[in-house]
């Protein structure tokens, strides 16, 4: 009898341990910025799409892209969703993380990253994006997505990247303060960060990167521990793509002249985005970045980014896009 009870208790303990392990496996910490360019993450969390897939998701917010890549590599978060940077690519080149999906793109007609001038610099002649040559330009880090955008602009208009005086300020809040305080001439900022400055008249808007030089700005990536759990990653991507499709079909389909419509269909999603980006719906409508409805990744552009960053000395040599993309998960475009 006692032997039987011991067997039952042992079995119950084993089942509890297995259940706890499965629960732990279903927990995901996602590093993200409070930007509408990560709208599907917010939609999937708020509407329960992660929960429906059996995932317990916690968001951890950052103020710049590179720290998210570092946190993903060190295991402080399980998954990162942010812009591609030289630092991210270098970590991926060392095997510390891999890209598993696409996210936002700079694309004509969908405001995402803009060129902005201080009022003083604007009055002195900084009127268009190509006038950035020779100016002090704020960005988060050397080799950031903003730096790459300036590089594309230099190639388009034939000026040297070295002619631009890059001022790395580590965070977007620092960038906003610097251009408002006129300690820099210009800055590249996401529209959701710059919108308040624009409305206050603290900066002048010069144009959108998507209209000048379209490219794949951000994606989803994970470290080796998370990647080893293929079922978990599959659930994550299925949940995100459910939200991406809804965001595309409901919100992006209404965008005209850079603004989404506010109606009974779009408002619930716009309110979710506003909730996580700390913006009113009236501002969110002008911040709707383009995201592929199937989460596809522009692999060819990723390879171009890496080659450019390597050519500038911002990224290590010895790897390409194929080496840092998890082919079993990525849907190439």
mmCIF file of C-alpha atoms in Angstrom:
data_model
loop_
_atom_site.group_PDB
_atom_site.id
_atom_site.type_symbol
_atom_site.label_atom_id
_atom_site.label_comp_id
_atom_site.label_asym_id
_atom_site.label_seq_id
_atom_site.Cartn_x
_atom_site.Cartn_y
_atom_site.Cartn_z
ATOM 1 C CA UNK A 1 0.000 0.000 0.000
ATOM 2 C CA UNK A 2 2.695 2.465 1.037
ATOM 3 C CA UNK A 3 4.740 1.463 -1.987
ATOM 4 C CA UNK A 4 1.728 2.208 -4.198
ATOM 5 C CA UNK A 5 1.151 5.590 -2.530
ATOM 6 C CA UNK A 6 4.827 6.376 -2.975
ATOM 7 C CA UNK A 7 4.563 5.562 -6.672
ATOM 8 C CA UNK A 8 1.479 7.799 -7.068
ATOM 9 C CA UNK A 9 3.107 10.693 -5.208
ATOM 10 C CA UNK A 10 6.231 10.323 -7.312
ATOM 11 C CA UNK A 11 4.166 10.333 -10.486
ATOM 12 C CA UNK A 12 2.274 13.426 -9.363
ATOM 13 C CA UNK A 13 5.512 15.225 -8.572
ATOM 14 C CA UNK A 14 6.838 14.331 -11.997
ATOM 15 C CA UNK A 15 3.713 15.651 -13.658
ATOM 16 C CA UNK A 16 3.944 18.887 -11.686
ATOM 17 C CA UNK A 17 7.605 19.266 -12.690
ATOM 18 C CA UNK A 18 6.759 18.637 -16.342
ATOM 19 C CA UNK A 19 3.886 21.127 -16.206
ATOM 20 C CA UNK A 20 6.161 23.737 -14.621
ATOM 21 C CA UNK A 21 8.805 23.135 -17.272
ATOM 22 C CA UNK A 22 6.244 23.484 -20.030
ATOM 23 C CA UNK A 23 4.957 26.684 -18.437
ATOM 24 C CA UNK A 24 8.491 28.085 -18.276
ATOM 25 C CA UNK A 25 9.016 27.164 -21.915
ATOM 26 C CA UNK A 26 5.913 29.154 -22.839
ATOM 27 C CA UNK A 27 7.150 32.342 -21.153
ATOM 28 C CA UNK A 28 8.731 34.918 -23.427
ATOM 29 C CA UNK A 29 10.305 38.272 -22.610
ATOM 30 C CA UNK A 30 10.250 40.490 -25.694
ATOM 31 C CA UNK A 31 12.498 43.551 -25.931
ATOM 32 C CA UNK A 32 10.855 46.368 -27.877
ATOM 33 C CA UNK A 33 10.695 50.145 -28.305
ATOM 34 C CA UNK A 34 7.575 52.222 -27.672
ATOM 35 C CA UNK A 35 7.187 52.833 -31.400
ATOM 36 C CA UNK A 36 4.278 52.124 -33.723
ATOM 37 C CA UNK A 37 6.731 50.303 -35.993
ATOM 38 C CA UNK A 38 6.231 47.381 -33.583
ATOM 39 C CA UNK A 39 2.431 47.607 -33.747
ATOM 40 C CA UNK A 40 1.840 43.864 -34.328
ATOM 41 C CA UNK A 41 3.605 43.052 -31.034
ATOM 42 C CA UNK A 42 1.231 45.330 -29.140
ATOM 43 C CA UNK A 43 -1.820 44.038 -30.998
ATOM 44 C CA UNK A 44 -0.894 40.384 -30.433
ATOM 45 C CA UNK A 45 -0.416 41.015 -26.715
ATOM 46 C CA UNK A 46 -3.465 43.196 -26.136
ATOM 47 C CA UNK A 47 -5.888 41.068 -28.175
ATOM 48 C CA UNK A 48 -4.698 37.823 -26.624
ATOM 49 C CA UNK A 49 -3.116 36.295 -29.729
ATOM 50 C CA UNK A 50 -0.020 35.263 -27.762
ATOM 51 C CA UNK A 51 -2.222 33.813 -25.045
ATOM 52 C CA UNK A 52 -4.296 31.914 -27.621
ATOM 53 C CA UNK A 53 -1.054 30.274 -28.782
ATOM 54 C CA UNK A 54 -0.188 29.244 -25.229
ATOM 55 C CA UNK A 55 2.429 31.949 -24.704
ATOM 56 C CA UNK A 56 2.932 34.074 -21.605
ATOM 57 C CA UNK A 57 4.530 37.224 -23.032
ATOM 58 C CA UNK A 58 6.109 40.069 -21.085
ATOM 59 C CA UNK A 59 7.288 43.222 -22.851
ATOM 60 C CA UNK A 60 10.480 44.968 -21.786
ATOM 61 C CA UNK A 61 10.832 48.488 -23.150
ATOM 62 C CA UNK A 62 14.065 50.154 -24.260
ATOM 63 C CA UNK A 63 15.018 53.603 -25.582
ATOM 64 C CA UNK A 64 17.323 52.551 -28.429
ATOM 65 C CA UNK A 65 17.722 49.603 -30.789
ATOM 66 C CA UNK A 66 21.221 48.401 -29.923
ATOM 67 C CA UNK A 67 20.506 47.638 -26.230
ATOM 68 C CA UNK A 68 17.719 45.297 -27.341
ATOM 69 C CA UNK A 69 20.172 43.303 -29.438
ATOM 70 C CA UNK A 70 22.592 43.096 -26.503
ATOM 71 C CA UNK A 71 19.814 42.045 -24.110
ATOM 72 C CA UNK A 72 18.737 39.305 -26.520
ATOM 73 C CA UNK A 73 22.300 38.041 -26.862
ATOM 74 C CA UNK A 74 22.840 37.963 -23.083
ATOM 75 C CA UNK A 75 19.482 36.345 -22.350
ATOM 76 C CA UNK A 76 18.000 39.330 -20.502
ATOM 77 C CA UNK A 77 15.164 39.052 -23.035
ATOM 78 C CA UNK A 78 14.249 36.027 -25.136
ATOM 79 C CA UNK A 79 13.254 37.862 -28.305
ATOM 80 C CA UNK A 80 14.064 41.285 -29.726
ATOM 81 C CA UNK A 81 11.964 43.401 -32.075
ATOM 82 C CA UNK A 82 13.732 46.510 -33.310
ATOM 83 C CA UNK A 83 15.770 48.152 -36.066
ATOM 84 C CA UNK A 84 18.803 46.473 -37.580
ATOM 85 C CA UNK A 85 22.159 47.918 -36.524
ATOM 86 C CA UNK A 86 25.836 47.126 -36.971
ATOM 87 C CA UNK A 87 25.961 45.946 -33.373
ATOM 88 C CA UNK A 88 23.047 43.569 -33.917
ATOM 89 C CA UNK A 89 24.661 42.148 -37.036
ATOM 90 C CA UNK A 90 27.991 41.669 -35.251
ATOM 91 C CA UNK A 91 26.307 39.766 -32.427
ATOM 92 C CA UNK A 92 24.511 37.632 -35.013
ATOM 93 C CA UNK A 93 27.798 37.070 -36.858
ATOM 94 C CA UNK A 94 29.222 35.620 -33.638
ATOM 95 C CA UNK A 95 26.226 33.289 -33.255
ATOM 96 C CA UNK A 96 24.660 35.177 -30.333
ATOM 97 C CA UNK A 97 21.334 35.627 -32.148
ATOM 98 C CA UNK A 98 19.566 35.079 -35.465
ATOM 99 C CA UNK A 99 16.855 36.905 -37.390
ATOM 100 C CA UNK A 100 13.571 35.000 -37.525
ATOM 101 C CA UNK A 101 11.169 37.448 -39.219
ATOM 102 C CA UNK A 102 10.744 40.870 -40.748
ATOM 103 C CA UNK A 103 8.920 43.800 -39.167
ATOM 104 C CA UNK A 104 8.821 47.451 -40.300
ATOM 105 C CA UNK A 105 10.039 48.896 -43.602
ATOM 106 C CA UNK A 106 10.693 52.429 -44.763
ATOM 107 C CA UNK A 107 8.408 52.606 -47.757
ATOM 108 C CA UNK A 108 6.962 55.525 -49.767
ATOM 109 C CA UNK A 109 3.691 56.795 -48.377
ATOM 110 C CA UNK A 110 4.155 55.301 -44.895
ATOM 111 C CA UNK A 111 5.976 57.681 -42.511
ATOM 112 C CA UNK A 112 8.482 55.939 -40.252
ATOM 113 C CA UNK A 113 11.906 57.605 -39.995
ATOM 114 C CA UNK A 114 12.141 61.275 -40.884
ATOM 115 C CA UNK A 115 14.841 63.875 -41.430
ATOM 116 C CA UNK A 116 14.461 66.850 -39.101
ATOM 117 C CA UNK A 117 16.283 70.166 -38.769
ATOM 118 C CA UNK A 118 16.602 72.468 -35.784
ATOM 119 C CA UNK A 119 14.902 75.804 -36.307
ATOM 120 C CA UNK A 120 18.255 77.567 -36.274
ATOM 121 C CA UNK A 121 19.762 75.254 -38.907
ATOM 122 C CA UNK A 122 16.633 75.485 -41.046
ATOM 123 C CA UNK A 123 16.796 79.260 -41.036
ATOM 124 C CA UNK A 124 20.470 78.986 -42.011
ATOM 125 C CA UNK A 125 19.671 76.957 -45.132
ATOM 126 C CA UNK A 126 19.043 73.317 -44.086
ATOM 127 C CA UNK A 127 15.846 72.923 -46.119
ATOM 128 C CA UNK A 128 15.998 69.428 -47.678
ATOM 129 C CA UNK A 129 17.450 66.019 -46.775
ATOM 130 C CA UNK A 130 20.394 66.421 -49.164
ATOM 131 C CA UNK A 131 21.410 69.607 -47.302
ATOM 132 C CA UNK A 132 22.467 67.405 -44.361
ATOM 133 C CA UNK A 133 25.969 67.206 -45.877
ATOM 134 C CA UNK A 134 28.361 69.169 -43.657
ATOM 135 C CA UNK A 135 25.895 69.339 -40.749
ATOM 136 C CA UNK A 136 25.926 67.961 -37.192
ATOM 137 C CA UNK A 137 23.401 65.119 -37.213
ATOM 138 C CA UNK A 138 22.147 63.396 -34.060
ATOM 139 C CA UNK A 139 21.448 59.674 -33.910
ATOM 140 C CA UNK A 140 21.536 56.907 -31.333
ATOM 141 C CA UNK A 141 24.775 55.081 -32.164
ATOM 142 C CA UNK A 142 27.390 54.856 -34.874
ATOM 143 C CA UNK A 143 26.274 52.042 -37.178
ATOM 144 C CA UNK A 144 22.609 52.442 -36.220
ATOM 145 C CA UNK A 145 19.664 52.293 -38.594
ATOM 146 C CA UNK A 146 19.752 56.090 -38.682
ATOM 147 C CA UNK A 147 23.422 56.003 -39.715
ATOM 148 C CA UNK A 148 22.623 53.590 -42.530
ATOM 149 C CA UNK A 149 19.793 55.877 -43.675
ATOM 150 C CA UNK A 150 22.241 58.788 -43.900
ATOM 151 C CA UNK A 151 24.608 56.536 -45.868
ATOM 152 C CA UNK A 152 21.863 55.747 -48.373
ATOM 153 C CA UNK A 153 21.115 59.455 -48.674
ATOM 154 C CA UNK A 154 24.796 60.218 -49.327
ATOM 155 C CA UNK A 155 24.889 57.607 -52.094
ATOM 156 C CA UNK A 156 21.716 59.014 -53.649
ATOM 157 C CA UNK A 157 22.886 62.632 -53.723
ATOM 158 C CA UNK A 158 26.593 62.063 -54.239
ATOM 159 C CA UNK A 159 28.079 63.534 -51.084
ATOM 160 C CA UNK A 160 30.568 61.809 -48.783
ATOM 161 C CA UNK A 161 29.290 60.198 -45.607
ATOM 162 C CA UNK A 162 32.399 61.570 -43.907
ATOM 163 C CA UNK A 163 31.093 65.073 -44.658
ATOM 164 C CA UNK A 164 28.286 64.481 -42.159
ATOM 165 C CA UNK A 165 29.259 65.109 -38.534
ATOM 166 C CA UNK A 166 27.602 62.202 -36.730
ATOM 167 C CA UNK A 167 26.693 62.909 -33.097
ATOM 168 C CA UNK A 168 25.860 59.611 -31.291
ATOM 169 C CA UNK A 169 23.628 60.349 -28.285
ATOM 170 C CA UNK A 170 22.684 56.782 -27.229
ATOM 171 C CA UNK A 171 18.916 57.292 -26.967
ATOM 172 C CA UNK A 172 16.052 58.832 -28.872
ATOM 173 C CA UNK A 173 15.079 61.010 -25.926
ATOM 174 C CA UNK A 174 18.587 62.490 -25.957
ATOM 175 C CA UNK A 175 18.312 63.077 -29.709
ATOM 176 C CA UNK A 176 15.003 64.876 -29.290
ATOM 177 C CA UNK A 177 16.432 67.072 -26.534
ATOM 178 C CA UNK A 178 19.530 67.913 -28.600
ATOM 179 C CA UNK A 179 17.681 69.037 -31.718
ATOM 180 C CA UNK A 180 15.105 70.955 -29.678
ATOM 181 C CA UNK A 181 17.946 72.640 -27.786
ATOM 182 C CA UNK A 182 19.760 73.318 -31.097
ATOM 183 C CA UNK A 183 23.011 71.691 -30.001
ATOM 184 C CA UNK A 184 22.831 69.726 -33.276
ATOM 185 C CA UNK A 185 21.686 70.841 -36.715
ATOM 186 C CA UNK A 186 19.599 67.815 -37.593
ATOM 187 C CA UNK A 187 18.448 64.384 -36.497
ATOM 188 C CA UNK A 188 16.900 61.272 -37.949
ATOM 189 C CA UNK A 189 14.013 60.197 -35.739
ATOM 190 C CA UNK A 190 10.981 57.923 -35.858
ATOM 191 C CA UNK A 191 7.858 59.920 -36.563
ATOM 192 C CA UNK A 192 6.290 58.893 -33.246
ATOM 193 C CA UNK A 193 9.217 60.479 -31.395
ATOM 194 C CA UNK A 194 9.309 63.590 -33.588
ATOM 195 C CA UNK A 195 5.551 64.221 -33.801
ATOM 196 C CA UNK A 196 5.343 66.218 -30.567
ATOM 197 C CA UNK A 197 8.368 68.316 -31.554
ATOM 198 C CA UNK A 198 6.757 69.013 -34.928
ATOM 199 C CA UNK A 199 3.495 70.110 -33.325
ATOM 200 C CA UNK A 200 5.342 72.329 -30.867
ATOM 201 C CA UNK A 201 7.221 73.973 -33.733
ATOM 202 C CA UNK A 202 10.513 72.887 -32.126
ATOM 203 C CA UNK A 203 11.833 71.245 -35.324
ATOM 204 C CA UNK A 204 11.361 71.445 -39.074
ATOM 205 C CA UNK A 205 10.464 68.324 -41.026
ATOM 206 C CA UNK A 206 12.615 67.853 -44.157
ATOM 207 C CA UNK A 207 11.301 64.567 -45.547
ATOM 208 C CA UNK A 208 10.846 60.827 -44.980
ATOM 209 C CA UNK A 209 13.477 58.149 -45.444
ATOM 210 C CA UNK A 210 10.854 55.924 -47.084
ATOM 211 C CA UNK A 211 10.319 58.471 -49.822
ATOM 212 C CA UNK A 212 14.054 58.959 -50.399
ATOM 213 C CA UNK A 213 15.615 55.523 -49.856
ATOM 214 C CA UNK A 214 13.222 52.635 -48.978
ATOM 215 C CA UNK A 215 14.657 49.693 -46.994
ATOM 216 C CA UNK A 216 13.929 46.952 -44.446
ATOM 217 C CA UNK A 217 14.292 48.750 -41.129
ATOM 218 C CA UNK A 218 13.484 46.218 -38.432
ATOM 219 C CA UNK A 219 12.868 42.590 -37.674
ATOM 220 C CA UNK A 220 12.410 39.919 -35.044
ATOM 221 C CA UNK A 221 15.399 38.009 -33.674
ATOM 222 C CA UNK A 222 16.205 35.523 -30.918
ATOM 223 C CA UNK A 223 19.133 33.939 -29.090
ATOM 224 C CA UNK A 224 20.252 30.284 -29.291
ATOM 225 C CA UNK A 225 18.221 29.134 -26.266
ATOM 226 C CA UNK A 226 14.973 30.419 -27.735
ATOM 227 C CA UNK A 227 15.844 29.208 -31.232
ATOM 228 C CA UNK A 228 16.377 25.697 -29.867
ATOM 229 C CA UNK A 229 12.671 25.544 -29.032
ATOM 230 C CA UNK A 230 11.263 25.457 -32.561
ATOM 231 C CA UNK A 231 7.688 24.946 -31.349
ATOM 232 C CA UNK A 232 7.909 28.046 -29.178
ATOM 233 C CA UNK A 233 9.300 30.179 -32.009
ATOM 234 C CA UNK A 234 6.603 28.841 -34.320
ATOM 235 C CA UNK A 235 3.876 29.908 -31.880
ATOM 236 C CA UNK A 236 5.449 33.335 -31.530
ATOM 237 C CA UNK A 237 5.614 33.935 -35.272
ATOM 238 C CA UNK A 238 2.110 32.595 -35.869
ATOM 239 C CA UNK A 239 0.776 35.030 -33.266
ATOM 240 C CA UNK A 240 2.721 37.950 -34.721
ATOM 241 C CA UNK A 241 1.660 37.168 -38.276
ATOM 242 C CA UNK A 242 -1.966 37.014 -37.178
ATOM 243 C CA UNK A 243 -1.530 40.556 -35.823
ATOM 244 C CA UNK A 244 0.485 41.685 -38.859
ATOM 245 C CA UNK A 245 -2.260 40.599 -41.223
ATOM 246 C CA UNK A 246 -4.909 42.372 -39.171
ATOM 247 C CA UNK A 247 -2.809 45.560 -38.893
ATOM 248 C CA UNK A 248 -2.177 45.516 -42.645
ATOM 249 C CA UNK A 249 -5.739 44.791 -43.732
ATOM 250 C CA UNK A 250 -7.507 47.042 -41.224
ATOM 251 C CA UNK A 251 -5.135 49.975 -40.666
ATOM 252 C CA UNK A 252 -2.587 50.162 -43.470
ATOM 253 C CA UNK A 253 -5.228 49.647 -46.136
ATOM 254 C CA UNK A 254 -6.736 53.013 -45.141
ATOM 255 C CA UNK A 255 -3.503 55.051 -45.217
ATOM 256 C CA UNK A 256 -3.726 58.058 -47.515
ATOM 257 C CA UNK A 257 -1.244 60.924 -47.665
ATOM 258 C CA UNK A 258 0.626 59.287 -44.789
ATOM 259 C CA UNK A 259 -2.340 59.041 -42.424
ATOM 260 C CA UNK A 260 -4.619 56.156 -41.508
ATOM 261 C CA UNK A 261 -8.360 56.681 -41.240
ATOM 262 C CA UNK A 262 -10.121 56.763 -37.889
ATOM 263 C CA UNK A 263 -13.319 54.738 -38.086
ATOM 264 C CA UNK A 264 -15.111 51.966 -36.240
ATOM 265 C CA UNK A 265 -12.777 49.341 -37.712
ATOM 266 C CA UNK A 266 -9.437 51.090 -37.270
ATOM 267 C CA UNK A 267 -10.023 52.797 -33.919
ATOM 268 C CA UNK A 268 -9.668 49.666 -31.710
ATOM 269 C CA UNK A 269 -6.262 48.861 -33.218
ATOM 270 C CA UNK A 270 -5.133 52.493 -33.201
ATOM 271 C CA UNK A 271 -6.064 52.712 -29.519
ATOM 272 C CA UNK A 272 -3.955 49.629 -28.757
ATOM 273 C CA UNK A 273 -0.969 51.159 -30.548
ATOM 274 C CA UNK A 274 -1.517 54.416 -28.689
ATOM 275 C CA UNK A 275 -1.687 52.571 -25.377
ATOM 276 C CA UNK A 276 1.803 51.119 -25.787
ATOM 277 C CA UNK A 277 3.405 54.148 -27.474
ATOM 278 C CA UNK A 278 1.856 56.716 -25.107
ATOM 279 C CA UNK A 279 0.288 58.624 -27.985
ATOM 280 C CA UNK A 280 -3.303 59.728 -28.653
ATOM 281 C CA UNK A 281 -5.089 58.121 -31.582
ATOM 282 C CA UNK A 282 -4.945 61.410 -33.459
ATOM 283 C CA UNK A 283 -1.143 61.129 -33.516
ATOM 284 C CA UNK A 284 -0.976 57.381 -34.064
ATOM 285 C CA UNK A 285 -2.726 57.751 -37.430
ATOM 286 C CA UNK A 286 0.329 59.515 -38.857
ATOM 287 C CA UNK A 287 2.778 56.970 -37.436
ATOM 288 C CA UNK A 288 1.636 53.789 -39.167
ATOM 289 C CA UNK A 289 4.797 52.161 -40.507
ATOM 290 C CA UNK A 290 4.530 49.662 -43.335
ATOM 291 C CA UNK A 291 4.789 46.026 -42.219
ATOM 292 C CA UNK A 292 4.438 43.060 -44.550
ATOM 293 C CA UNK A 293 1.178 41.215 -43.778
ATOM 294 C CA UNK A 294 3.009 37.875 -43.713
ATOM 295 C CA UNK A 295 6.046 39.053 -41.776
ATOM 296 C CA UNK A 296 8.308 38.617 -44.796
ATOM 297 C CA UNK A 297 11.924 39.753 -44.645
ATOM 298 C CA UNK A 298 13.740 41.521 -47.491
ATOM 299 C CA UNK A 299 16.757 39.229 -47.332
ATOM 300 C CA UNK A 300 18.460 40.883 -50.293
ATOM 301 C CA UNK A 301 18.323 44.240 -48.528
ATOM 302 C CA UNK A 302 19.654 42.703 -45.294
ATOM 303 C CA UNK A 303 22.670 41.485 -47.260
ATOM 304 C CA UNK A 304 23.137 44.963 -48.740
ATOM 305 C CA UNK A 305 22.994 46.507 -45.274
ATOM 306 C CA UNK A 306 25.643 44.146 -43.971
ATOM 307 C CA UNK A 307 27.955 44.774 -46.909
ATOM 308 C CA UNK A 308 27.562 48.537 -46.529
ATOM 309 C CA UNK A 309 28.258 48.439 -42.794
ATOM 310 C CA UNK A 310 31.275 46.197 -43.360
ATOM 311 C CA UNK A 311 32.539 48.543 -46.056
ATOM 312 C CA UNK A 312 32.326 51.473 -43.649
ATOM 313 C CA UNK A 313 34.145 49.546 -40.930
ATOM 314 C CA UNK A 314 31.076 49.553 -38.671
ATOM 315 C CA UNK A 315 30.509 45.791 -38.891
ATOM 316 C CA UNK A 316 32.898 42.855 -38.667
ATOM 317 C CA UNK A 317 33.940 40.945 -41.750
ATOM 318 C CA UNK A 318 33.364 37.250 -42.331
ATOM 319 C CA UNK A 319 29.580 36.830 -42.477
ATOM 320 C CA UNK A 320 26.637 37.667 -44.721
ATOM 321 C CA UNK A 321 22.847 37.577 -44.507
ATOM 322 C CA UNK A 322 22.700 33.821 -45.044
ATOM 323 C CA UNK A 323 24.818 33.245 -41.939
ATOM 324 C CA UNK A 324 22.611 35.201 -39.551
ATOM 325 C CA UNK A 325 19.109 34.317 -40.739
ATOM 326 C CA UNK A 326 17.207 31.349 -39.314
ATOM 327 C CA UNK A 327 16.077 29.939 -42.652
ATOM 328 C CA UNK A 328 13.651 27.514 -41.029
ATOM 329 C CA UNK A 329 11.559 30.447 -39.805
ATOM 330 C CA UNK A 330 12.156 33.369 -42.167
ATOM 331 C CA UNK A 331 9.777 34.031 -45.046
ATOM 332 C CA UNK A 332 11.978 35.750 -47.660
ATOM 333 C CA UNK A 333 10.614 38.525 -49.816
#
